[in-house]
Every structure is written in structure tokens, then in C-alpha cells.
Coordinates of C-alpha atoms in Angstrom, one line a residue:
X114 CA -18.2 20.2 10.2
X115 CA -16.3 21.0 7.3
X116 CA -15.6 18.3 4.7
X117 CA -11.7 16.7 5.4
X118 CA -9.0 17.0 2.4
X119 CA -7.5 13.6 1.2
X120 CA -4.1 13.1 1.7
X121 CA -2.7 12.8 -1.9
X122 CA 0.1 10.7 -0.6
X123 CA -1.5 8.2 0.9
X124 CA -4.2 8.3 -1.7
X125 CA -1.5 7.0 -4.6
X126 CA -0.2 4.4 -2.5
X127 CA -3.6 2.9 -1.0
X128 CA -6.9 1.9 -2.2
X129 CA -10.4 0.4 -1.1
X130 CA -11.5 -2.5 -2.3
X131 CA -15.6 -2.8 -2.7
X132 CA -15.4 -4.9 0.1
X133 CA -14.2 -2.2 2.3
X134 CA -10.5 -3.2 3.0
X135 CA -7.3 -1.1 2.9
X136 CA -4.6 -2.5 0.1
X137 CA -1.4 -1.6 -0.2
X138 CA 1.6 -2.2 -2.5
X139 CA 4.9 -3.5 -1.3
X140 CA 7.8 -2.0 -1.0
X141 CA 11.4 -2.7 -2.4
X142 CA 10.2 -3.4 -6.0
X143 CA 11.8 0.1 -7.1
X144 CA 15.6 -0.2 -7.7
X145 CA 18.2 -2.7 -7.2
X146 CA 16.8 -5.5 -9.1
X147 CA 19.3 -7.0 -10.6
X148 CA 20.2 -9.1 -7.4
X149 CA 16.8 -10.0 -6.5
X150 CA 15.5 -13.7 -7.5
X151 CA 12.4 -13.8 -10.1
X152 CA 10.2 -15.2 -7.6
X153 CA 11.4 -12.2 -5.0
X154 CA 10.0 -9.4 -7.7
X155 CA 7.1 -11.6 -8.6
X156 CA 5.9 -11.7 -5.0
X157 CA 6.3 -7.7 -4.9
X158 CA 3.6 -7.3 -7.1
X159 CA 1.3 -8.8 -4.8
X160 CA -1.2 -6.8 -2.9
X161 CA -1.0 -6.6 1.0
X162 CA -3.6 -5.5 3.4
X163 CA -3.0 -2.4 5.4
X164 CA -1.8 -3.6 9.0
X165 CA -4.6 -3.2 11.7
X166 CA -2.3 -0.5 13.7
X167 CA -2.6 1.8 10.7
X168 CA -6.2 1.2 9.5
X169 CA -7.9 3.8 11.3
X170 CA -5.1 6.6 10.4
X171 CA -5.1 5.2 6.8
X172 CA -9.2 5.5 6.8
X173 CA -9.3 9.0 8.1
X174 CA -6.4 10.1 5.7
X175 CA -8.1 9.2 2.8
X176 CA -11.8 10.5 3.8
X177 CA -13.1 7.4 3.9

């Protein structure tokens, strides 16, 4: 079976921790800031764990 390409997309916007588990950024952090409280942007920085309905498509999207 040939070897599966990585999805670029997904590959900029998720990584795998050594432990094995998916982490993803969060959104809204990109524009419109200048409304949002300091503790609203500070907690977009924060990493979150790939939901479990998209783990598997995540997984296979990035070759892993």
C-alpha cells in the first residue's frame, strides 16, 4: 500500500504531543481584539485537545 500524503492544512493547525494526543489551537484570537477582555485573549493561547469525534480523521490526515 502506498505511503498516504499529509494534509498540509491540518498539519499547521495540529500537533502530537510525545504522549500521543492531538492539540489544537483555538480559534477567534485573529482579529477583532480590541473588544475582547485580557483574560478572553489570554485563555486563546491555550492549547485544546482535538475533540474525540474528530481524532480518528485528524490521525489519518496527518499520517499518523
Amino acid at each position: 500500500m502506498p505511503k498516504l500524503k499529509t494534509r498540509k492544512g491540518i498539519a499547521k493547525r495540529v500537533r502530537v504531543t510525545p504522549t500521543g494526543k492531538l492539540v489544537r489551537t483555538r480559534a477567534w484570537k485573529s482579529h477583532l481584539l480590541e473588544h475582547k477582555s485580557k483574560k478572553r485573549k489570554r485563555n486563546y493561547e491555550n492549547k485544546q485537545p482535538v475533540s474525540k469525534a474528530d481524532r480518528k480523521t485528524v490521525r489519518r490526515a496527518l499520517g499518523v
